[in-house]
Amino acid sequence: QKVAGAAELQAARRASRGSQLEAESSKKDLGALKSVLQAANGREEQAKATIAKLKEELERLTDQMDRSEIAAIRKENEAKRLAKDVEHWKDQADAAAEKMEMLQVEQQKAQDQMEHFQKSYKDIREHNHSLRDRLSEKDGEIKK
């Protein structure tokens, strides 16, 4: 019975030693897992900080794009307004050119009429001169 008790004791010691080794191994594994978890937590914090920076940059770029878009729309509206102004002034210039052409035609007509009247006046004066000369001749003949 002593031998059986010693064998049981030795088996119990071996089992206890195995449990102790398993516990130490589990502690080591747990320590490694804690280290991995801490590293993962650190990377998560870094990722959160990076995400926050990226969000800020995105907001800044979005604001900048909005301002640029507003400026582009203003420039486009100004260009449209200027194009309308140019079209208006072009129409005004075309109307003025048309009016000038009409006035030039009227001026030419007036000049032609004036030349015609001057020629008629000259012809009438010459005719009057001729009539006076003939009248003087007739008067001279009558007096003789």
Short mmCIF file of N, CA, C and O in Angstrom, two decimals:
data_model
loop_
_atom_site.label_atom_id
_atom_site.label_comp_id
_atom_site.label_asym_id
_atom_site.label_seq_id
_atom_site.Cartn_x
_atom_site.Cartn_y
_atom_site.Cartn_z
N GLN A 1 0.82 -1.16 0.00
CA GLN A 1 0.00 0.00 0.00
C GLN A 1 0.88 1.26 0.00
O GLN A 1 0.45 2.28 -0.55
N LYS A 2 2.04 1.16 0.61
CA LYS A 2 2.96 2.26 0.62
C LYS A 2 3.42 2.59 -0.78
O LYS A 2 3.58 3.75 -1.13
N VAL A 3 3.67 1.57 -1.55
CA VAL A 3 4.15 1.75 -2.93
C VAL A 3 3.03 2.40 -3.75
O VAL A 3 3.30 3.30 -4.57
N ALA A 4 1.86 1.97 -3.53
CA ALA A 4 0.74 2.53 -4.28
C ALA A 4 0.54 3.98 -3.88
O ALA A 4 0.27 4.85 -4.74
N GLY A 5 0.72 4.30 -2.61
CA GLY A 5 0.55 5.67 -2.13
C GLY A 5 1.66 6.55 -2.67
O GLY A 5 1.44 7.72 -3.02
N ALA A 6 2.88 6.00 -2.75
CA ALA A 6 4.01 6.78 -3.27
C ALA A 6 3.79 7.05 -4.75
O ALA A 6 4.11 8.14 -5.25
N ALA A 7 3.28 6.07 -5.46
CA ALA A 7 3.04 6.22 -6.89
C ALA A 7 1.95 7.28 -7.11
O ALA A 7 2.05 8.12 -8.04
N GLU A 8 0.97 7.24 -6.28
CA GLU A 8 -0.11 8.24 -6.41
C GLU A 8 0.43 9.62 -6.10
O GLU A 8 0.10 10.61 -6.77
N LEU A 9 1.28 9.70 -5.08
CA LEU A 9 1.86 10.96 -4.69
C LEU A 9 2.73 11.51 -5.82
O LEU A 9 2.68 12.70 -6.15
N GLN A 10 3.53 10.60 -6.40
CA GLN A 10 4.39 11.01 -7.51
C GLN A 10 3.53 11.44 -8.70
O GLN A 10 3.82 12.44 -9.36
N ALA A 11 2.45 10.76 -8.98
CA ALA A 11 1.55 11.10 -10.07
C ALA A 11 0.89 12.45 -9.80
O ALA A 11 0.73 13.29 -10.70
N ALA A 12 0.55 12.66 -8.51
CA ALA A 12 -0.09 13.91 -8.14
C ALA A 12 0.91 15.05 -8.29
O ALA A 12 0.57 16.15 -8.75
N ARG A 13 2.20 14.79 -7.92
CA ARG A 13 3.22 15.81 -8.07
C ARG A 13 3.44 16.15 -9.55
O ARG A 13 3.61 17.32 -9.91
N ARG A 14 3.48 15.08 -10.36
CA ARG A 14 3.66 15.30 -11.81
C ARG A 14 2.50 16.10 -12.38
O ARG A 14 2.69 17.02 -13.17
N ALA A 15 1.28 15.77 -11.96
CA ALA A 15 0.08 16.48 -12.44
C ALA A 15 0.13 17.92 -11.97
O ALA A 15 -0.20 18.85 -12.71
N SER A 16 0.57 18.13 -10.71
CA SER A 16 0.64 19.47 -10.18
C SER A 16 1.71 20.27 -10.92
O SER A 16 1.51 21.44 -11.25
N ARG A 17 2.85 19.61 -11.19
CA ARG A 17 3.92 20.27 -11.92
C ARG A 17 3.44 20.60 -13.33
O ARG A 17 3.70 21.70 -13.85
N GLY A 18 2.70 19.69 -13.99
CA GLY A 18 2.14 19.93 -15.34
C GLY A 18 1.15 21.09 -15.31
O GLY A 18 1.15 21.95 -16.19
N SER A 19 0.31 21.14 -14.27
CA SER A 19 -0.66 22.22 -14.14
C SER A 19 0.06 23.54 -13.91
O SER A 19 -0.33 24.59 -14.44
N GLN A 20 1.17 23.46 -13.09
CA GLN A 20 1.95 24.66 -12.83
C GLN A 20 2.59 25.16 -14.12
O GLN A 20 2.58 26.35 -14.42
N LEU A 21 3.13 24.24 -14.94
CA LEU A 21 3.74 24.61 -16.23
C LEU A 21 2.68 25.17 -17.18
O LEU A 21 2.92 26.15 -17.89
N GLU A 22 1.54 24.54 -17.17
CA GLU A 22 0.42 25.03 -18.02
C GLU A 22 0.01 26.42 -17.57
O GLU A 22 -0.25 27.31 -18.40
N ALA A 23 -0.05 26.65 -16.27
CA ALA A 23 -0.45 27.96 -15.74
C ALA A 23 0.59 29.00 -16.12
O ALA A 23 0.25 30.13 -16.53
N GLU A 24 1.89 28.65 -16.01
CA GLU A 24 2.94 29.58 -16.40
C GLU A 24 2.87 29.88 -17.90
O GLU A 24 3.03 31.02 -18.33
N SER A 25 2.63 28.85 -18.67
CA SER A 25 2.50 29.03 -20.13
C SER A 25 1.29 29.90 -20.44
O SER A 25 1.35 30.79 -21.30
N SER A 26 0.20 29.69 -19.75
CA SER A 26 -1.01 30.51 -19.95
C SER A 26 -0.73 31.95 -19.56
O SER A 26 -1.19 32.88 -20.22
N LYS A 27 0.05 32.14 -18.45
CA LYS A 27 0.40 33.50 -18.03
C LYS A 27 1.23 34.18 -19.12
O LYS A 27 1.04 35.35 -19.43
N LYS A 28 2.21 33.43 -19.67
CA LYS A 28 3.03 33.98 -20.75
C LYS A 28 2.16 34.32 -21.96
O LYS A 28 2.31 35.38 -22.56
N ASP A 29 1.26 33.40 -22.33
CA ASP A 29 0.35 33.65 -23.46
C ASP A 29 -0.53 34.86 -23.18
O ASP A 29 -0.75 35.70 -24.06
N LEU A 30 -1.01 34.96 -21.94
CA LEU A 30 -1.85 36.09 -21.55
C LEU A 30 -1.05 37.39 -21.64
O LEU A 30 -1.54 38.41 -22.12
N GLY A 31 0.20 37.36 -21.19
CA GLY A 31 1.08 38.53 -21.27
C GLY A 31 1.30 38.93 -22.74
O GLY A 31 1.26 40.11 -23.09
N ALA A 32 1.53 37.93 -23.59
CA ALA A 32 1.73 38.21 -25.02
C ALA A 32 0.46 38.79 -25.62
O ALA A 32 0.51 39.75 -26.41
N LEU A 33 -0.68 38.22 -25.22
CA LEU A 33 -1.96 38.73 -25.72
C LEU A 33 -2.19 40.16 -25.26
O LEU A 33 -2.68 41.01 -26.01
N LYS A 34 -1.83 40.46 -23.99
CA LYS A 34 -1.98 41.83 -23.48
C LYS A 34 -1.10 42.78 -24.28
O LYS A 34 -1.50 43.90 -24.63
N SER A 35 0.12 42.34 -24.59
CA SER A 35 1.05 43.16 -25.37
C SER A 35 0.49 43.41 -26.77
O SER A 35 0.52 44.54 -27.28
N VAL A 36 -0.04 42.36 -27.38
CA VAL A 36 -0.66 42.49 -28.72
C VAL A 36 -1.86 43.42 -28.64
O VAL A 36 -2.05 44.30 -29.49
N LEU A 37 -2.66 43.29 -27.58
CA LEU A 37 -3.84 44.14 -27.41
C LEU A 37 -3.42 45.60 -27.21
O LEU A 37 -4.04 46.51 -27.79
N GLN A 38 -2.38 45.84 -26.41
CA GLN A 38 -1.90 47.20 -26.21
C GLN A 38 -1.39 47.80 -27.53
O GLN A 38 -1.66 48.96 -27.84
N ALA A 39 -0.67 46.99 -28.30
CA ALA A 39 -0.17 47.47 -29.61
C ALA A 39 -1.36 47.77 -30.52
O ALA A 39 -1.37 48.79 -31.23
N ALA A 40 -2.36 46.90 -30.51
CA ALA A 40 -3.55 47.11 -31.34
C ALA A 40 -4.28 48.37 -30.89
O ALA A 40 -4.75 49.16 -31.72
N ASN A 41 -4.38 48.59 -29.58
CA ASN A 41 -5.02 49.80 -29.06
C ASN A 41 -4.24 51.04 -29.50
O ASN A 41 -4.82 52.06 -29.84
N GLY A 42 -2.91 50.95 -29.46
CA GLY A 42 -2.08 52.07 -29.91
C GLY A 42 -2.32 52.37 -31.39
O GLY A 42 -2.45 53.54 -31.78
N ARG A 43 -2.37 51.32 -32.20
CA ARG A 43 -2.63 51.52 -33.63
C ARG A 43 -4.03 52.07 -33.85
O ARG A 43 -4.26 52.91 -34.72
N GLU A 44 -4.99 51.63 -33.04
CA GLU A 44 -6.35 52.15 -33.16
C GLU A 44 -6.38 53.64 -32.84
O GLU A 44 -7.03 54.43 -33.54
N GLU A 45 -5.67 54.06 -31.79
CA GLU A 45 -5.60 55.47 -31.43
C GLU A 45 -4.95 56.28 -32.56
O GLU A 45 -5.41 57.37 -32.90
N GLN A 46 -3.87 55.71 -33.13
CA GLN A 46 -3.22 56.38 -34.25
C GLN A 46 -4.18 56.49 -35.43
O GLN A 46 -4.25 57.52 -36.10
N ALA A 47 -4.92 55.41 -35.68
CA ALA A 47 -5.88 55.41 -36.79
C ALA A 47 -6.98 56.45 -36.53
O ALA A 47 -7.37 57.18 -37.46
N LYS A 48 -7.45 56.54 -35.28
CA LYS A 48 -8.47 57.54 -34.95
C LYS A 48 -7.94 58.95 -35.17
O LYS A 48 -8.63 59.82 -35.70
N ALA A 49 -6.68 59.18 -34.75
CA ALA A 49 -6.07 60.51 -34.94
C ALA A 49 -5.92 60.81 -36.43
O ALA A 49 -6.19 61.93 -36.89
N THR A 50 -5.50 59.81 -37.19
CA THR A 50 -5.36 60.00 -38.65
C THR A 50 -6.71 60.28 -39.28
O THR A 50 -6.83 61.18 -40.13
N ILE A 51 -7.73 59.56 -38.86
CA ILE A 51 -9.09 59.78 -39.39
C ILE A 51 -9.56 61.19 -39.06
O ILE A 51 -10.13 61.89 -39.91
N ALA A 52 -9.30 61.65 -37.84
CA ALA A 52 -9.70 63.01 -37.44
C ALA A 52 -8.99 64.04 -38.30
O ALA A 52 -9.61 65.00 -38.77
N LYS A 53 -7.68 63.84 -38.54
CA LYS A 53 -6.93 64.77 -39.40
C LYS A 53 -7.48 64.75 -40.82
O LYS A 53 -7.62 65.79 -41.46
N LEU A 54 -7.79 63.55 -41.31
CA LEU A 54 -8.34 63.43 -42.67
C LEU A 54 -9.71 64.11 -42.77
O LEU A 54 -10.01 64.76 -43.78
N LYS A 55 -10.52 63.97 -41.71
CA LYS A 55 -11.83 64.65 -41.71
C LYS A 55 -11.65 66.16 -41.76
O LYS A 55 -12.35 66.86 -42.49
N GLU A 56 -10.70 66.68 -40.96
CA GLU A 56 -10.43 68.12 -40.95
C GLU A 56 -9.97 68.58 -42.33
O GLU A 56 -10.41 69.61 -42.84
N GLU A 57 -9.08 67.81 -42.93
CA GLU A 57 -8.56 68.16 -44.26
C GLU A 57 -9.68 68.11 -45.30
O GLU A 57 -9.77 68.98 -46.17
N LEU A 58 -10.54 67.11 -45.18
CA LEU A 58 -11.69 67.00 -46.09
C LEU A 58 -12.60 68.20 -45.95
O LEU A 58 -13.05 68.78 -46.95
N GLU A 59 -12.87 68.62 -44.72
CA GLU A 59 -13.72 69.80 -44.50
C GLU A 59 -13.05 71.05 -45.07
O GLU A 59 -13.70 71.87 -45.71
N ARG A 60 -11.74 71.19 -44.85
CA ARG A 60 -11.01 72.34 -45.38
C ARG A 60 -11.07 72.36 -46.91
O ARG A 60 -11.36 73.38 -47.53
N LEU A 61 -10.83 71.19 -47.51
CA LEU A 61 -10.87 71.10 -48.98
C LEU A 61 -12.28 71.34 -49.52
O LEU A 61 -12.46 71.99 -50.56
N THR A 62 -13.28 70.83 -48.80
CA THR A 62 -14.67 71.04 -49.21
C THR A 62 -15.02 72.53 -49.16
O THR A 62 -15.61 73.07 -50.09
N ASP A 63 -14.60 73.19 -48.08
CA ASP A 63 -14.83 74.64 -47.97
C ASP A 63 -14.13 75.39 -49.09
O ASP A 63 -14.68 76.30 -49.70
N GLN A 64 -12.88 74.99 -49.34
CA GLN A 64 -12.11 75.63 -50.41
C GLN A 64 -12.78 75.41 -51.77
O GLN A 64 -12.89 76.33 -52.58
N MET A 65 -13.26 74.19 -51.99
CA MET A 65 -13.96 73.90 -53.26
C MET A 65 -15.23 74.72 -53.37
O MET A 65 -15.54 75.25 -54.44
N ASP A 66 -15.97 74.84 -52.24
CA ASP A 66 -17.19 75.64 -52.25
C ASP A 66 -16.88 77.09 -52.60
O ASP A 66 -17.57 77.70 -53.42
N ARG A 67 -15.82 77.63 -51.98
CA ARG A 67 -15.44 79.02 -52.28
C ARG A 67 -15.03 79.16 -53.75
O ARG A 67 -15.39 80.12 -54.41
N SER A 68 -14.28 78.18 -54.23
CA SER A 68 -13.85 78.21 -55.63
C SER A 68 -15.05 78.11 -56.56
O SER A 68 -15.12 78.80 -57.58
N GLU A 69 -15.98 77.26 -56.20
CA GLU A 69 -17.19 77.08 -57.01
C GLU A 69 -18.01 78.38 -57.03
O GLU A 69 -18.49 78.79 -58.09
N ILE A 70 -18.13 79.00 -55.87
CA ILE A 70 -18.87 80.27 -55.79
C ILE A 70 -18.17 81.33 -56.64
O ILE A 70 -18.81 82.06 -57.39
N ALA A 71 -16.84 81.38 -56.54
CA ALA A 71 -16.08 82.35 -57.33
C ALA A 71 -16.25 82.06 -58.83
O ALA A 71 -16.42 82.98 -59.63
N ALA A 72 -16.25 80.79 -59.19
CA ALA A 72 -16.43 80.42 -60.61
C ALA A 72 -17.82 80.82 -61.09
O ALA A 72 -17.96 81.34 -62.21
N ILE A 73 -18.83 80.62 -60.26
CA ILE A 73 -20.19 81.00 -60.64
C ILE A 73 -20.28 82.51 -60.79
O ILE A 73 -20.90 83.01 -61.74
N ARG A 74 -19.64 83.24 -59.87
CA ARG A 74 -19.65 84.71 -59.98
C ARG A 74 -18.97 85.16 -61.27
O ARG A 74 -19.47 86.05 -61.96
N LYS A 75 -17.85 84.55 -61.57
CA LYS A 75 -17.13 84.90 -62.81
C LYS A 75 -17.98 84.56 -64.03
O LYS A 75 -18.04 85.33 -64.99
N GLU A 76 -18.63 83.42 -63.98
CA GLU A 76 -19.50 83.02 -65.10
C GLU A 76 -20.65 84.01 -65.27
O GLU A 76 -20.96 84.42 -66.39
N ASN A 77 -21.26 84.40 -64.15
CA ASN A 77 -22.35 85.38 -64.22
C ASN A 77 -21.85 86.72 -64.75
O ASN A 77 -22.54 87.37 -65.54
N GLU A 78 -20.67 87.14 -64.31
CA GLU A 78 -20.09 88.39 -64.79
C GLU A 78 -19.81 88.31 -66.29
O GLU A 78 -20.08 89.25 -67.03
N ALA A 79 -19.30 87.15 -66.72
CA ALA A 79 -19.03 86.97 -68.15
C ALA A 79 -20.33 87.02 -68.95
O ALA A 79 -20.37 87.63 -70.03
N LYS A 80 -21.38 86.41 -68.43
CA LYS A 80 -22.68 86.45 -69.11
C LYS A 80 -23.20 87.89 -69.19
O LYS A 80 -23.70 88.32 -70.23
N ARG A 81 -23.06 88.63 -68.07
CA ARG A 81 -23.52 90.01 -68.05
C ARG A 81 -22.73 90.85 -69.06
O ARG A 81 -23.30 91.63 -69.81
N LEU A 82 -21.42 90.64 -69.07
CA LEU A 82 -20.58 91.38 -70.01
C LEU A 82 -20.92 91.02 -71.46
O LEU A 82 -20.95 91.88 -72.33
N ALA A 83 -21.21 89.74 -71.70
CA ALA A 83 -21.59 89.31 -73.05
C ALA A 83 -22.90 90.00 -73.46
O ALA A 83 -23.04 90.43 -74.62
N LYS A 84 -23.84 90.10 -72.51
CA LYS A 84 -25.10 90.80 -72.81
C LYS A 84 -24.84 92.27 -73.09
O LYS A 84 -25.43 92.85 -74.01
N ASP A 85 -23.96 92.88 -72.28
CA ASP A 85 -23.61 94.29 -72.51
C ASP A 85 -22.98 94.47 -73.88
O ASP A 85 -23.31 95.41 -74.61
N VAL A 86 -22.06 93.56 -74.22
CA VAL A 86 -21.41 93.64 -75.54
C VAL A 86 -22.44 93.51 -76.64
O VAL A 86 -22.43 94.26 -77.62
N GLU A 87 -23.37 92.58 -76.48
CA GLU A 87 -24.42 92.38 -77.48
C GLU A 87 -25.28 93.64 -77.61
O GLU A 87 -25.62 94.07 -78.71
N HIS A 88 -25.61 94.24 -76.46
CA HIS A 88 -26.41 95.46 -76.46
C HIS A 88 -25.67 96.57 -77.20
O HIS A 88 -26.24 97.26 -78.05
N TRP A 89 -24.39 96.77 -76.86
CA TRP A 89 -23.63 97.85 -77.50
C TRP A 89 -23.39 97.55 -78.97
O TRP A 89 -23.34 98.48 -79.79
N LYS A 90 -23.28 96.27 -79.31
CA LYS A 90 -23.12 95.90 -80.73
C LYS A 90 -24.41 96.27 -81.48
O LYS A 90 -24.35 96.83 -82.58
N ASP A 91 -25.54 95.95 -80.86
CA ASP A 91 -26.82 96.32 -81.48
C ASP A 91 -26.92 97.84 -81.63
O ASP A 91 -27.37 98.35 -82.66
N GLN A 92 -26.49 98.57 -80.58
CA GLN A 92 -26.51 100.04 -80.63
C GLN A 92 -25.60 100.54 -81.76
O GLN A 92 -25.97 101.46 -82.50
N ALA A 93 -24.42 99.92 -81.88
CA ALA A 93 -23.47 100.34 -82.92
C ALA A 93 -24.04 100.04 -84.31
O ALA A 93 -23.91 100.85 -85.24
N ASP A 94 -24.67 98.87 -84.44
CA ASP A 94 -25.29 98.51 -85.73
C ASP A 94 -26.39 99.51 -86.09
O ASP A 94 -26.49 99.96 -87.23
N ALA A 95 -27.21 99.86 -85.08
CA ALA A 95 -28.30 100.82 -85.33
C ALA A 95 -27.71 102.19 -85.70
O ALA A 95 -28.21 102.85 -86.62
N ALA A 96 -26.64 102.58 -85.01
CA ALA A 96 -26.02 103.87 -85.32
C ALA A 96 -25.41 103.85 -86.72
O ALA A 96 -25.52 104.84 -87.47
N ALA A 97 -24.79 102.74 -87.09
CA ALA A 97 -24.21 102.62 -88.44
C ALA A 97 -25.30 102.70 -89.49
O ALA A 97 -25.13 103.36 -90.53
N GLU A 98 -26.41 102.04 -89.22
CA GLU A 98 -27.56 102.08 -90.14
C GLU A 98 -28.07 103.52 -90.29
O GLU A 98 -28.34 104.00 -91.40
N LYS A 99 -28.18 104.19 -89.16
CA LYS A 99 -28.67 105.57 -89.17
C LYS A 99 -27.69 106.47 -89.93
O LYS A 99 -28.11 107.34 -90.71
N MET A 100 -26.39 106.25 -89.73
CA MET A 100 -25.39 107.04 -90.45
C MET A 100 -25.50 106.81 -91.95
O MET A 100 -25.39 107.76 -92.74
N GLU A 101 -25.70 105.54 -92.33
CA GLU A 101 -25.86 105.25 -93.76
C GLU A 101 -27.08 105.99 -94.32
O GLU A 101 -27.01 106.58 -95.39
N MET A 102 -28.17 105.97 -93.56
CA MET A 102 -29.38 106.67 -94.00
C MET A 102 -29.11 108.16 -94.11
O MET A 102 -29.53 108.82 -95.08
N LEU A 103 -28.39 108.72 -93.12
CA LEU A 103 -28.08 110.14 -93.15
C LEU A 103 -27.16 110.48 -94.31
O LEU A 103 -27.30 111.54 -94.94
N GLN A 104 -26.23 109.59 -94.61
CA GLN A 104 -25.34 109.81 -95.75
C GLN A 104 -26.13 109.81 -97.05
O GLN A 104 -25.89 110.63 -97.94
N VAL A 105 -27.10 108.89 -97.14
CA VAL A 105 -27.96 108.85 -98.34
C VAL A 105 -28.76 110.15 -98.43
O VAL A 105 -28.85 110.77 -99.50
N GLU A 106 -29.32 110.56 -97.27
CA GLU A 106 -30.08 111.82 -97.25
C GLU A 106 -29.18 113.00 -97.59
O GLU A 106 -29.57 113.90 -98.34
N GLN A 107 -27.97 113.00 -97.07
CA GLN A 107 -27.02 114.07 -97.37
C GLN A 107 -26.70 114.10 -98.86
O GLN A 107 -26.65 115.16 -99.47
N GLN A 108 -26.50 112.92 -99.43
CA GLN A 108 -26.21 112.84 -100.87
C GLN A 108 -27.39 113.35 -101.68
O GLN A 108 -27.21 114.09 -102.65
N LYS A 109 -28.61 112.97 -101.26
CA LYS A 109 -29.80 113.47 -101.95
C LYS A 109 -29.87 114.99 -101.86
O LYS A 109 -30.14 115.67 -102.85
N ALA A 110 -29.63 115.52 -100.64
CA ALA A 110 -29.68 116.97 -100.44
C ALA A 110 -28.61 117.65 -101.28
O ALA A 110 -28.85 118.70 -101.90
N GLN A 111 -27.44 117.05 -101.33
CA GLN A 111 -26.35 117.63 -102.13
C GLN A 111 -26.70 117.60 -103.61
O GLN A 111 -26.47 118.58 -104.33
N ASP A 112 -27.27 116.46 -104.04
CA ASP A 112 -27.70 116.36 -105.45
C ASP A 112 -28.75 117.42 -105.75
O ASP A 112 -28.70 118.08 -106.81
N GLN A 113 -29.72 117.59 -104.84
CA GLN A 113 -30.76 118.61 -105.05
C GLN A 113 -30.15 120.00 -105.07
O GLN A 113 -30.52 120.83 -105.91
N MET A 114 -29.20 120.25 -104.15
CA MET A 114 -28.57 121.56 -104.13
C MET A 114 -27.83 121.81 -105.44
O MET A 114 -27.93 122.90 -106.02
N GLU A 115 -27.10 120.81 -105.92
CA GLU A 115 -26.40 120.96 -107.20
C GLU A 115 -27.40 121.20 -108.32
O GLU A 115 -27.17 122.03 -109.21
N HIS A 116 -28.53 120.49 -108.28
CA HIS A 116 -29.58 120.67 -109.29
C HIS A 116 -30.14 122.09 -109.22
O HIS A 116 -30.30 122.77 -110.25
N PHE A 117 -30.39 122.57 -107.98
CA PHE A 117 -30.91 123.93 -107.82
C PHE A 117 -29.88 124.96 -108.26
O PHE A 117 -30.22 125.96 -108.90
N GLN A 118 -28.61 124.72 -107.93
CA GLN A 118 -27.57 125.64 -108.35
C GLN A 118 -27.49 125.69 -109.88
O GLN A 118 -27.35 126.77 -110.46
N LYS A 119 -27.58 124.51 -110.48
CA LYS A 119 -27.53 124.47 -111.95
C LYS A 119 -28.76 125.16 -112.52
O LYS A 119 -28.66 125.95 -113.47
N SER A 120 -29.93 124.89 -111.91
CA SER A 120 -31.15 125.54 -112.37
C SER A 120 -31.04 127.04 -112.19
O SER A 120 -31.42 127.82 -113.08
N TYR A 121 -30.51 127.47 -111.04
CA TYR A 121 -30.34 128.89 -110.77
C TYR A 121 -29.40 129.51 -111.81
O TYR A 121 -29.66 130.58 -112.35
N LYS A 122 -28.30 128.80 -112.09
CA LYS A 122 -27.34 129.28 -113.09
C LYS A 122 -28.00 129.37 -114.46
O LYS A 122 -27.84 130.36 -115.18
N ASP A 123 -28.76 128.29 -114.78
CA ASP A 123 -29.46 128.29 -116.07
C ASP A 123 -30.46 129.45 -116.14
O ASP A 123 -30.55 130.14 -117.17
N ILE A 124 -31.18 129.65 -115.03
CA ILE A 124 -32.17 130.75 -115.00
C ILE A 124 -31.45 132.09 -115.13
O ILE A 124 -31.90 132.98 -115.88
N ARG A 125 -30.33 132.28 -114.45
CA ARG A 125 -29.57 133.53 -114.55
C ARG A 125 -29.07 133.75 -115.98
O ARG A 125 -29.16 134.85 -116.52
N GLU A 126 -28.57 132.63 -116.55
CA GLU A 126 -28.10 132.76 -117.93
C GLU A 126 -29.26 133.10 -118.86
O GLU A 126 -29.14 133.93 -119.76
N HIS A 127 -30.36 132.44 -118.62
CA HIS A 127 -31.55 132.70 -119.45
C HIS A 127 -32.00 134.15 -119.25
O HIS A 127 -32.35 134.85 -120.22
N ASN A 128 -32.01 134.63 -117.95
CA ASN A 128 -32.37 136.02 -117.66
C ASN A 128 -31.39 136.98 -118.34
O ASN A 128 -31.79 138.01 -118.87
N HIS A 129 -30.13 136.62 -118.29
CA HIS A 129 -29.11 137.43 -118.96
C HIS A 129 -29.39 137.51 -120.45
O HIS A 129 -29.33 138.58 -121.07
N SER A 130 -29.69 136.35 -120.97
CA SER A 130 -29.98 136.28 -122.41
C SER A 130 -31.22 137.09 -122.74
O SER A 130 -31.26 137.83 -123.74
N LEU A 131 -32.24 136.98 -121.87
CA LEU A 131 -33.47 137.75 -122.10
C LEU A 131 -33.20 139.24 -121.99
O LEU A 131 -33.72 140.04 -122.77
N ARG A 132 -32.40 139.65 -121.07
CA ARG A 132 -32.05 141.06 -120.93
C ARG A 132 -31.30 141.56 -122.16
O ARG A 132 -31.57 142.66 -122.65
N ASP A 133 -30.36 140.68 -122.57
CA ASP A 133 -29.61 141.08 -123.78
C ASP A 133 -30.57 141.24 -124.96
O ASP A 133 -30.48 142.23 -125.73
N ARG A 134 -31.48 140.31 -125.13
CA ARG A 134 -32.44 140.39 -126.25
C ARG A 134 -33.37 141.59 -126.06
O ARG A 134 -33.72 142.27 -127.03
N LEU A 135 -33.75 141.83 -124.80
CA LEU A 135 -34.61 142.97 -124.52
C LEU A 135 -33.87 144.28 -124.84
O LEU A 135 -34.46 145.20 -125.42
N SER A 136 -32.59 144.31 -124.47
CA SER A 136 -31.80 145.51 -124.79
C SER A 136 -31.70 145.68 -126.30
O SER A 136 -31.77 146.81 -126.81
N GLU A 137 -31.53 144.57 -127.01
CA GLU A 137 -31.45 144.64 -128.48
C GLU A 137 -32.77 145.14 -129.03
O GLU A 137 -32.80 145.99 -129.94
N LYS A 138 -33.85 144.62 -128.53
CA LYS A 138 -35.19 145.01 -129.03
C LYS A 138 -35.40 146.49 -128.69
O LYS A 138 -35.97 147.21 -129.51
N ASP A 139 -34.99 146.90 -127.50
CA ASP A 139 -35.15 148.30 -127.12
C ASP A 139 -34.33 149.18 -128.06
O ASP A 139 -34.78 150.25 -128.50
N GLY A 140 -33.12 148.68 -128.37
CA GLY A 140 -32.27 149.41 -129.27
C GLY A 140 -32.89 149.49 -130.65
O GLY A 140 -32.82 150.52 -131.33
N GLU A 141 -33.50 148.45 -131.11
CA GLU A 141 -34.13 148.42 -132.43
C GLU A 141 -35.37 149.34 -132.42
O GLU A 141 -35.64 150.01 -133.41
N ILE A 142 -36.10 149.32 -131.35
CA ILE A 142 -37.30 150.14 -131.26
C ILE A 142 -36.91 151.61 -131.25
O ILE A 142 -37.54 152.43 -131.87
N LYS A 143 -35.86 151.96 -130.61
CA LYS A 143 -35.43 153.33 -130.50
C LYS A 143 -34.90 153.81 -131.85
O LYS A 143 -34.95 155.00 -132.12
N LYS A 144 -34.43 152.99 -132.64
CA LYS A 144 -33.90 153.41 -133.93
C LYS A 144 -35.02 153.63 -134.83
O LYS A 144 -35.66 154.15 -135.42
#
